[in-house]
């Protein structure tokens, strides 16, 4: 029996409440001028107090040296082995916009892009098209039927959209059409297995039609597709842990992920404050809250050290509103590091903390990478977080006689 | 090859001697008024000296967040993956009282209990019946034969007893009859697989007879059964490690566990001092000693912080009698934490130390949870202890060319 199955076996439903605050891209690297990471540079008296009284450590998202995408980063925090459970980008985006994927549907993430008269990509994001324009373009492409397959195109945000294919015997094992760099022409998709050949033909015919329909829509005169995928069969988070979980996330992809895991996705506003208010409103009806804050990752991706610090400081300022709810367990973690110096996700271990009445206090001076190394959680697999959080919530019964 | 098989492959028999002192329930949580755990509060100059000169760390019994029962807690310390090797409660109790289980026997743990005139349980332990009364009741139930199956009932201690079924084609996959709370009626057992249906019928007929026979024996007027199990097939500890192991434990269940692992179980008295004398007497004839002290766990279960401290201090006072034997390796560990504040087993990592001439001294100030975090053993799986102990005893040959 592996750990995940064991936890599933031992989990019991109780009245205790757990809040898991995920600060996306939390981990960082030092500003060369100060030697302090984003988290260490931030003024965080509330997080620091939890680091003193709670248990700290570092989570390793997937494995040593592995930089995770958002989905494996979160799956690990939720206790699912991110190497065993894989969720495609298309599925995530589709669920994120509330698209009700049926079993057997094939979903892809789309980007409206700009191509020149020679067909070469000049801007992979079509000048970050407005959401309104994108919605209009999607309407023009939506609802086609090719070889008995229905093709649905829906806007996500700005230049992003989704394509969903619905029909019999579809297969998502298709290559991306996005060459990932300007100066290249969009690629046709190719079947990665013979069973996917028909699906590839349908997609390529759709792209041919798209090229015609978007011909006069400069700058959004072409569409790139990637992350073809089908809805995976994952054991529900509610079922594994016997929880009534609520997801509070303003960014669509994380709502999508939560839906795949059968969490209740609560409607919320765009700010951290909105999200915390949503937790408050749903507090009585759930016993687990996945509270996702996107800003730290976005700032890290932009290489904006100061903005990432500011996002962390904003979280810290609002933290008393969460602790005022007196959850039995409060955990703070990140799905991966997004160091501003790297301007992207990285493989570095990520600070985390657990606060509950059952913590032997680590007494750390600060919530930060260097101090967390001294914490009692040690360097642990991200998948260890949920079992620990469940234990601190006294939601796991004893194993064995 | 897994670690366990590798160690088994590399183990050699030598003249060096190992003492593994297991302080049951060693790990703890702070007394809120002092911030110190039971072990940290105890005055332990001898253990502290070993923490200075030896190697320290924390063992994780089963996995993060998992609270182990006694059997998985010990199996881990003995190097057996507690998720791969499972020992039922009935088997443990039966072996603990010296009952010679045959392959194919089915054993269950019994509790004499009190039921009211409506058949509802009013006391799951029949007022903690005396061992004498329990012995008398067992005699009245022992030796029946139902459908060709022989039923043996033997006393354990106070209200506890065992039931062993012997016959052909028995199957232990049966549900507990103990509803685990007062106010409920004892349940019939049910077969968890079709192969166990006959065994279930025999047990239920036995329970019907028992109800009649105990009808006038208030407060012990009924019997609850749980942990139906068969003797598992485990590789012998002696064979895996090529040791001549001796077990010294005053509490029956740990003797039972040692028997399952093919250790020599030495007769001993009830006190720690008795147990250490038993080690001394057996010292020439064995090269590994599993020395088990129950008192710390019992005090923790009772929520008696001061008594747990006192047990640890008593061990420390007697420790020079063990070190005077000059074992090549002395290891001190716990099977799990039993914080007095929790009044039960917990999932927290457990302090451990290894003392041998091959230690690079950790130089810790004290043997305790907080200091052990700084030790060179780190936070490790409990199953890592035996390979380390064997290495320090120079009982593992080199792996590979």
CSV table of C-alpha atoms in Angstrom, one decimal, chain A:
chain,number,residue,atom,x,y,z
A,1,UNK,CA,0.0,0.0,0.0
A,2,UNK,CA,1.4,3.4,-1.0
A,3,UNK,CA,1.1,6.5,1.2
A,4,UNK,CA,-1.8,8.0,-0.9
A,5,UNK,CA,-3.9,4.9,-0.6
A,6,UNK,CA,-3.0,4.6,3.1
A,7,UNK,CA,-4.2,8.2,3.8
A,8,UNK,CA,-7.3,7.5,1.8
A,9,UNK,CA,-7.9,4.4,4.0
A,10,UNK,CA,-7.3,6.3,7.3
A,11,UNK,CA,-9.2,9.5,6.5
A,12,UNK,CA,-12.2,10.4,8.6
A,13,UNK,CA,-14.7,13.2,8.5
A,14,UNK,CA,-14.5,15.5,11.5
A,15,UNK,CA,-15.6,19.0,12.3
A,16,UNK,CA,-12.1,20.5,12.2
A,17,UNK,CA,-11.3,23.0,9.5
A,18,UNK,CA,-8.2,23.4,7.3
A,19,UNK,CA,-7.1,26.4,5.2
A,20,UNK,CA,-4.4,25.7,2.7
A,21,UNK,CA,-3.1,29.1,1.4
A,22,UNK,CA,-1.2,28.5,-1.9
A,23,UNK,CA,1.0,31.4,-2.8
A,24,UNK,CA,1.7,30.6,-6.5
A,25,UNK,CA,5.4,30.8,-7.3
A,26,UNK,CA,6.2,31.5,-3.6
A,27,UNK,CA,9.8,30.2,-3.7
A,28,UNK,CA,12.5,32.6,-4.9
A,29,UNK,CA,16.2,33.5,-5.2
A,30,UNK,CA,18.1,36.3,-3.7
A,31,UNK,CA,18.3,39.8,-5.0
A,32,UNK,CA,22.1,40.0,-5.6
A,33,UNK,CA,22.3,43.3,-3.9
A,34,UNK,CA,20.8,42.1,-0.6
A,35,UNK,CA,21.2,38.4,-0.5
A,36,UNK,CA,17.6,38.0,0.4
A,37,UNK,CA,14.9,36.2,-1.6
A,38,UNK,CA,11.5,37.8,-2.3
A,39,UNK,CA,9.9,36.2,0.7
A,40,UNK,CA,12.9,37.1,2.9
A,41,UNK,CA,12.8,40.6,1.7
A,42,UNK,CA,9.1,41.0,2.4
A,43,UNK,CA,8.0,42.5,5.7
A,44,UNK,CA,5.8,39.7,7.0
A,45,UNK,CA,5.2,39.9,10.7
A,46,UNK,CA,2.1,37.6,10.6
A,47,UNK,CA,3.8,34.8,8.6
A,48,UNK,CA,6.9,35.2,10.8
A,49,UNK,CA,4.8,34.6,13.9
A,50,UNK,CA,3.4,31.4,12.4
A,51,UNK,CA,6.9,30.3,11.5
A,52,UNK,CA,7.8,30.8,15.2
A,53,UNK,CA,4.9,28.9,16.6
A,54,UNK,CA,4.2,26.4,13.8
A,55,UNK,CA,6.2,23.9,11.8
A,56,UNK,CA,8.2,24.9,8.8
A,57,UNK,CA,10.1,23.2,6.0
A,58,UNK,CA,10.6,23.1,2.2
A,59,UNK,CA,8.4,21.2,-0.2
A,60,UNK,CA,10.0,19.6,-3.3
A,61,UNK,CA,7.3,19.8,-6.0
A,62,UNK,CA,8.0,16.8,-8.2
A,63,UNK,CA,11.6,15.7,-7.8
A,64,UNK,CA,15.1,17.1,-7.5
A,65,UNK,CA,15.8,19.4,-10.3
A,66,UNK,CA,12.4,19.2,-11.8
A,67,UNK,CA,10.6,22.5,-12.7
A,68,UNK,CA,6.9,21.9,-12.5
A,69,UNK,CA,4.1,23.5,-14.5
A,70,UNK,CA,1.1,24.7,-12.5
A,71,UNK,CA,-0.8,21.5,-12.7
A,72,UNK,CA,1.9,19.1,-11.3
A,73,UNK,CA,2.8,21.8,-8.8
A,74,UNK,CA,-0.7,21.8,-7.4
A,75,UNK,CA,-1.4,18.1,-7.7
A,76,UNK,CA,1.7,17.5,-5.5
A,77,UNK,CA,0.4,20.0,-2.9
A,78,UNK,CA,-3.0,18.2,-3.0
A,79,UNK,CA,-1.2,14.8,-2.3
A,80,UNK,CA,-1.5,13.4,-5.8
A,81,UNK,CA,1.8,12.0,-7.2
A,82,UNK,CA,2.4,14.5,-10.1
A,83,UNK,CA,4.3,11.8,-12.0
A,84,UNK,CA,1.3,9.4,-11.8
A,85,UNK,CA,-1.5,11.9,-12.5
A,86,UNK,CA,-1.1,14.1,-15.5
A,87,UNK,CA,-3.6,16.8,-16.6
A,88,UNK,CA,-3.3,18.3,-20.0
A,89,UNK,CA,-3.2,22.0,-20.5
A,90,UNK,CA,-6.3,22.0,-22.8
A,91,UNK,CA,-8.4,20.3,-20.1
A,92,UNK,CA,-7.2,22.7,-17.4
A,93,UNK,CA,-8.1,25.7,-19.5
A,94,UNK,CA,-11.5,24.3,-20.5
A,95,UNK,CA,-12.5,23.5,-17.0
A,96,UNK,CA,-11.2,26.9,-15.9
A,97,UNK,CA,-13.7,28.8,-18.0
A,98,UNK,CA,-16.5,26.6,-16.7
A,99,UNK,CA,-16.7,24.5,-19.9
A,100,UNK,CA,-18.4,21.2,-19.0
A,101,UNK,CA,-16.1,18.7,-20.5
A,102,UNK,CA,-17.6,15.3,-21.2
A,103,UNK,CA,-15.7,12.1,-21.1
A,104,UNK,CA,-14.1,11.6,-24.5
A,105,UNK,CA,-13.9,15.3,-25.4
A,106,UNK,CA,-10.5,16.5,-26.6
A,107,UNK,CA,-9.5,20.0,-25.5
A,108,UNK,CA,-6.7,22.2,-26.6
A,109,UNK,CA,-5.4,25.6,-25.4
A,110,UNK,CA,-5.5,28.2,-28.2
A,111,UNK,CA,-3.6,31.4,-28.7
A,112,UNK,CA,-4.7,34.0,-31.2
A,113,UNK,CA,-1.5,35.1,-32.9
A,114,UNK,CA,-0.2,37.4,-35.6
A,115,UNK,CA,1.3,36.0,-38.8
A,116,UNK,CA,2.9,38.0,-41.6
A,117,UNK,CA,2.0,37.8,-45.3
A,118,UNK,CA,4.5,34.8,-45.6
A,119,UNK,CA,2.6,33.0,-42.8
A,120,UNK,CA,5.4,33.4,-40.3
A,121,UNK,CA,4.5,34.3,-36.7
A,122,UNK,CA,5.3,37.8,-35.7
A,123,UNK,CA,3.5,37.9,-32.3
A,124,UNK,CA,2.5,34.7,-30.5
A,125,UNK,CA,-0.1,36.7,-28.5
A,126,UNK,CA,-1.6,39.0,-31.2
A,127,UNK,CA,-0.6,42.1,-29.2
A,128,UNK,CA,-2.3,40.7,-26.1
A,129,UNK,CA,-5.7,41.0,-27.8
A,130,UNK,CA,-8.5,42.3,-25.6
A,131,UNK,CA,-10.9,39.8,-24.1
A,132,UNK,CA,-13.8,41.5,-26.0
A,133,UNK,CA,-12.1,41.1,-29.4
A,134,UNK,CA,-11.1,37.5,-28.6
A,135,UNK,CA,-14.7,36.7,-27.6
A,136,UNK,CA,-15.9,38.1,-30.9
A,137,UNK,CA,-13.3,36.0,-32.9
A,138,UNK,CA,-14.2,32.8,-31.0
A,139,UNK,CA,-17.9,33.3,-31.9
A,140,UNK,CA,-16.8,33.3,-35.6
A,141,UNK,CA,-15.0,30.0,-35.2
A,142,UNK,CA,-17.4,28.2,-32.8
A,143,UNK,CA,-19.9,25.5,-33.8
A,144,UNK,CA,-18.4,24.0,-36.9
A,145,UNK,CA,-18.8,20.4,-37.7
A,146,UNK,CA,-16.1,18.4,-39.5
A,147,UNK,CA,-16.5,14.7,-40.3
A,148,UNK,CA,-19.1,14.3,-37.6
A,149,UNK,CA,-17.0,16.0,-35.0
A,150,UNK,CA,-18.4,19.2,-33.3
A,151,UNK,CA,-15.8,21.9,-32.7
A,152,UNK,CA,-16.4,24.4,-30.0
A,153,UNK,CA,-14.2,27.5,-29.5
A,154,UNK,CA,-14.5,29.6,-26.3
A,155,UNK,CA,-12.6,32.6,-25.1
A,156,UNK,CA,-10.5,32.4,-21.9
A,157,UNK,CA,-8.8,35.8,-21.3
A,158,UNK,CA,-7.1,38.2,-23.7
A,159,UNK,CA,-5.5,36.3,-26.6
A,160,UNK,CA,-6.3,32.9,-25.0
A,161,UNK,CA,-9.1,30.5,-26.0
A,162,UNK,CA,-10.0,26.8,-26.0
A,163,UNK,CA,-10.9,24.4,-28.7
A,164,UNK,CA,-13.0,21.4,-27.7
A,165,UNK,CA,-13.7,18.5,-30.1
A,166,UNK,CA,-16.8,16.4,-29.4
A,167,UNK,CA,-17.5,13.2,-31.3
A,168,UNK,CA,-16.9,9.5,-31.2
A,169,UNK,CA,-13.5,7.8,-31.1
A,170,UNK,CA,-11.5,11.0,-30.7
A,171,UNK,CA,-7.9,10.7,-29.4
A,172,UNK,CA,-5.9,13.5,-27.8
A,173,UNK,CA,-2.4,12.2,-28.6
A,174,UNK,CA,-1.7,15.0,-31.0
A,175,UNK,CA,1.3,17.3,-31.3
A,176,UNK,CA,1.2,21.0,-30.6
A,177,UNK,CA,0.7,23.4,-33.6
A,178,UNK,CA,2.4,26.2,-31.6
A,179,UNK,CA,6.1,26.3,-32.6
A,180,UNK,CA,6.7,28.4,-29.4
A,181,UNK,CA,8.7,31.1,-31.1
A,182,UNK,CA,8.2,33.9,-33.6
A,183,UNK,CA,9.6,33.7,-37.1
A,184,UNK,CA,8.3,30.1,-37.6
A,185,UNK,CA,5.0,29.2,-39.3
A,186,UNK,CA,2.3,27.5,-37.3
A,187,UNK,CA,2.7,23.7,-37.6
A,188,UNK,CA,0.0,21.2,-38.6
A,189,UNK,CA,-0.8,18.8,-35.7
A,190,UNK,CA,0.4,15.3,-36.2
A,191,UNK,CA,-1.0,12.1,-34.7
A,192,UNK,CA,1.4,10.7,-32.1
A,193,UNK,CA,-0.3,7.3,-32.4
A,194,UNK,CA,-2.3,5.7,-35.3
A,195,UNK,CA,-5.5,5.9,-33.3
A,196,UNK,CA,-5.3,9.7,-33.4
A,197,UNK,CA,-5.0,10.1,-37.1
A,198,UNK,CA,-8.6,10.9,-37.7
A,199,UNK,CA,-8.6,13.5,-34.9
A,200,UNK,CA,-5.5,15.1,-36.4
A,201,UNK,CA,-7.2,15.4,-39.8
A,202,UNK,CA,-10.2,17.1,-38.2
A,203,UNK,CA,-8.0,19.5,-36.3
A,204,UNK,CA,-6.0,20.3,-39.4
A,205,UNK,CA,-9.1,20.9,-41.5
A,206,UNK,CA,-10.4,23.2,-38.7
A,207,UNK,CA,-7.1,25.1,-38.8
A,208,UNK,CA,-7.4,25.5,-42.6
A,209,UNK,CA,-10.9,27.0,-42.1
A,210,UNK,CA,-9.6,29.2,-39.3
A,211,UNK,CA,-6.8,30.6,-41.5
A,212,UNK,CA,-9.4,31.6,-44.0
A,213,UNK,CA,-11.9,33.0,-41.5
A,214,UNK,CA,-9.3,35.0,-39.6
A,215,UNK,CA,-7.5,36.2,-42.8
A,216,UNK,CA,-8.7,39.8,-42.4
A,217,UNK,CA,-8.6,40.0,-38.6
A,218,UNK,CA,-5.1,41.4,-38.2
A,219,UNK,CA,-3.5,41.3,-35.6
A,220,UNK,CA,-5.3,38.2,-34.6
A,221,UNK,CA,-5.1,36.4,-38.0
A,222,UNK,CA,-4.2,32.9,-36.9
A,223,UNK,CA,-4.6,30.5,-34.1
A,224,UNK,CA,-2.0,28.3,-32.3
A,225,UNK,CA,-3.1,25.1,-30.5
A,226,UNK,CA,-1.3,23.1,-27.8
A,227,UNK,CA,-1.9,20.8,-24.9
A,228,UNK,CA,-4.4,18.5,-26.6
A,229,UNK,CA,-5.8,16.4,-23.8
A,230,UNK,CA,-8.8,14.5,-22.3
A,231,UNK,CA,-10.3,14.8,-18.9
A,232,UNK,CA,-8.3,12.5,-16.7
A,233,UNK,CA,-9.8,10.1,-14.2
A,234,UNK,CA,-8.6,11.2,-10.8
A,235,UNK,CA,-9.9,10.1,-7.5
A,236,UNK,CA,-11.8,13.1,-6.1
A,237,UNK,CA,-10.1,15.2,-3.4
A,238,UNK,CA,-13.4,15.0,-1.4
A,239,UNK,CA,-13.5,11.3,-1.6
A,240,UNK,CA,-9.8,10.6,-0.9
A,241,UNK,CA,-9.7,12.9,2.2
A,242,UNK,CA,-13.4,12.7,3.2
A,243,UNK,CA,-13.5,16.5,3.1
A,244,UNK,CA,-16.0,19.1,1.9
A,245,UNK,CA,-13.4,21.1,0.0
A,246,UNK,CA,-13.9,24.6,-1.3
A,247,UNK,CA,-11.6,26.2,-3.9
A,248,UNK,CA,-11.2,30.0,-3.9
A,249,UNK,CA,-9.1,31.1,-6.9
A,250,UNK,CA,-9.6,34.1,-9.1
A,251,UNK,CA,-7.5,32.7,-12.0
A,252,UNK,CA,-9.4,30.2,-14.3
A,253,UNK,CA,-6.8,27.5,-14.5
A,254,UNK,CA,-6.8,26.8,-10.8
A,255,UNK,CA,-10.6,26.7,-10.7
A,256,UNK,CA,-10.4,24.2,-13.5
A,257,UNK,CA,-7.9,22.1,-11.5
A,258,UNK,CA,-10.1,22.2,-8.5
A,259,UNK,CA,-13.1,21.1,-10.6
A,260,UNK,CA,-11.2,18.1,-11.9
A,261,UNK,CA,-10.6,17.1,-8.2
A,262,UNK,CA,-14.2,17.6,-7.4
A,263,UNK,CA,-13.8,20.6,-5.1
A,264,UNK,CA,-16.6,23.1,-4.8
A,265,UNK,CA,-15.4,26.1,-6.7
A,266,UNK,CA,-16.7,29.3,-5.1
A,267,UNK,CA,-17.3,32.4,-7.1
A,268,UNK,CA,-14.9,35.1,-6.1
A,269,UNK,CA,-13.5,38.5,-7.1
A,270,UNK,CA,-10.1,39.3,-8.5
A,271,UNK,CA,-8.3,40.6,-5.4
A,272,UNK,CA,-6.8,38.8,-2.5
A,273,UNK,CA,-9.2,40.6,-0.2
A,274,UNK,CA,-12.1,39.3,-2.4
A,275,UNK,CA,-10.8,35.8,-2.1
A,276,UNK,CA,-10.5,36.0,1.7
A,277,UNK,CA,-14.1,37.3,1.9
A,278,UNK,CA,-15.2,34.3,-0.2
A,279,UNK,CA,-13.5,32.0,2.3
A,280,UNK,CA,-15.3,33.7,5.1
A,281,UNK,CA,-18.7,33.4,3.3
A,282,UNK,CA,-18.2,29.7,2.6
A,283,UNK,CA,-16.6,29.0,6.0
A,284,UNK,CA,-19.6,27.3,7.6
A,285,UNK,CA,-20.3,25.0,4.7
A,286,UNK,CA,-16.8,23.5,4.1
A,287,UNK,CA,-14.0,22.0,6.1
A,288,UNK,CA,-11.1,22.5,3.7
A,289,UNK,CA,-10.2,25.7,1.8
A,290,UNK,CA,-7.8,25.8,-1.1
A,291,UNK,CA,-7.1,29.5,-1.3
A,292,UNK,CA,-5.0,30.4,-4.3
A,293,UNK,CA,-3.1,33.7,-4.8
A,294,UNK,CA,-1.7,34.2,-8.3
A,295,UNK,CA,0.1,37.5,-8.0
A,296,UNK,CA,3.4,36.3,-6.7
A,297,UNK,CA,3.9,34.0,-9.6
A,298,UNK,CA,2.9,36.6,-12.2
A,299,UNK,CA,5.3,39.1,-10.7
A,300,UNK,CA,8.1,36.5,-10.7
A,301,UNK,CA,7.4,35.6,-14.3
A,302,UNK,CA,7.7,39.3,-15.2
A,303,UNK,CA,11.0,39.4,-13.3
A,304,UNK,CA,9.5,42.0,-11.0
A,305,UNK,CA,11.2,41.3,-7.7
A,306,UNK,CA,9.6,44.3,-5.9
A,307,UNK,CA,6.1,43.5,-7.1
A,308,UNK,CA,6.5,39.9,-5.9
A,309,UNK,CA,7.6,41.3,-2.5
A,310,UNK,CA,4.6,43.6,-2.5
A,311,UNK,CA,2.2,40.7,-3.2
A,312,UNK,CA,3.6,38.7,-0.4
A,313,UNK,CA,3.3,41.7,1.9
A,314,UNK,CA,-0.3,42.2,0.9
A,315,UNK,CA,-1.0,38.5,1.8
A,316,UNK,CA,0.7,39.0,5.1
A,317,UNK,CA,-1.4,42.1,5.9
A,318,UNK,CA,-4.6,40.2,5.2
A,319,UNK,CA,-3.5,37.1,7.0
A,320,UNK,CA,-5.2,38.1,10.3
A,321,UNK,CA,-8.5,37.9,8.5
A,322,UNK,CA,-7.8,34.2,7.9
A,323,UNK,CA,-6.4,33.5,11.4
A,324,UNK,CA,-9.4,35.3,12.9
A,325,UNK,CA,-11.5,32.4,11.5
A,326,UNK,CA,-9.5,30.1,13.9
A,327,UNK,CA,-9.0,27.3,11.4
A,328,UNK,CA,-7.8,24.1,13.2
A,329,UNK,CA,-5.0,24.0,10.6
A,330,UNK,CA,-3.5,26.7,8.5
A,331,UNK,CA,-0.9,25.7,6.0
A,332,UNK,CA,0.9,28.1,3.7
A,333,UNK,CA,2.7,26.7,0.7
A,334,UNK,CA,3.7,27.3,-2.9
A,335,UNK,CA,3.2,25.1,-5.9
A,336,UNK,CA,6.7,25.9,-7.2
A,337,UNK,CA,9.3,28.6,-7.1
A,338,UNK,CA,9.2,31.5,-9.5
A,339,UNK,CA,12.3,33.5,-8.8
A,340,UNK,CA,12.2,37.0,-10.3
A,341,UNK,CA,15.8,36.6,-11.3
A,342,UNK,CA,14.8,33.6,-13.4
A,343,UNK,CA,11.6,35.1,-14.8
A,344,UNK,CA,9.9,31.7,-14.8
A,345,UNK,CA,9.1,28.6,-12.8
A,346,UNK,CA,12.1,26.9,-11.3
A,347,UNK,CA,13.0,23.6,-9.6
A,348,UNK,CA,13.9,25.1,-6.2
A,349,UNK,CA,12.3,23.8,-3.0
A,350,UNK,CA,9.5,26.0,-1.7
A,351,UNK,CA,9.0,27.3,1.8
A,352,UNK,CA,6.0,25.9,3.6
A,353,UNK,CA,4.5,26.1,7.1
A,354,UNK,CA,1.8,24.3,9.1
A,355,UNK,CA,0.2,26.0,12.1
A,356,UNK,CA,-2.0,24.0,14.5
A,357,UNK,CA,-2.3,23.4,18.2
A,358,UNK,CA,-0.4,20.1,17.7
A,359,UNK,CA,2.8,21.8,16.5
A,360,UNK,CA,5.9,21.6,18.6
A,361,UNK,CA,7.0,25.2,17.8
A,362,UNK,CA,10.0,25.4,15.4
A,363,UNK,CA,10.8,28.9,16.8
A,364,UNK,CA,12.1,30.2,13.5
A,365,UNK,CA,12.9,33.9,13.2
A,366,UNK,CA,11.2,34.4,9.9
A,367,UNK,CA,9.2,32.6,7.2
A,368,UNK,CA,11.8,32.4,4.4
A,369,UNK,CA,13.9,29.9,2.5
A,370,UNK,CA,17.0,30.0,4.7
A,371,UNK,CA,15.0,29.7,8.0
A,372,UNK,CA,12.7,27.0,6.7
A,373,UNK,CA,15.7,24.8,6.2
A,374,UNK,CA,16.0,24.6,10.0
A,375,UNK,CA,12.3,23.7,10.4
A,376,UNK,CA,11.0,20.4,11.7
A,377,UNK,CA,9.3,19.5,8.4
A,378,UNK,CA,12.7,19.3,6.7
A,379,UNK,CA,12.8,19.0,3.0
A,380,UNK,CA,9.9,17.0,2.0
A,381,UNK,CA,8.0,15.9,-1.0
A,382,UNK,CA,5.1,18.2,-1.7
A,383,UNK,CA,2.8,15.2,-1.5
A,384,UNK,CA,3.6,14.9,2.2
A,385,UNK,CA,1.9,18.2,3.0
A,386,UNK,CA,-1.7,16.9,2.8
A,387,UNK,CA,-1.1,13.9,5.1
A,388,UNK,CA,0.5,16.2,7.6
A,389,UNK,CA,-2.3,18.7,7.3
A,390,UNK,CA,-4.9,16.0,7.8
A,391,UNK,CA,-3.0,14.7,10.8
A,392,UNK,CA,-2.9,18.1,12.4
A,393,UNK,CA,-6.6,18.3,11.8
A,394,UNK,CA,-7.0,15.0,13.6
A,395,UNK,CA,-8.6,13.6,10.4
A,396,UNK,CA,-6.5,10.4,10.2
A,397,UNK,CA,-7.1,7.4,12.3
A,398,UNK,CA,-4.3,5.2,13.6
A,399,UNK,CA,-2.7,2.7,11.3
A,400,UNK,CA,-2.4,-0.9,12.4
A,401,UNK,CA,-2.8,-2.5,15.8
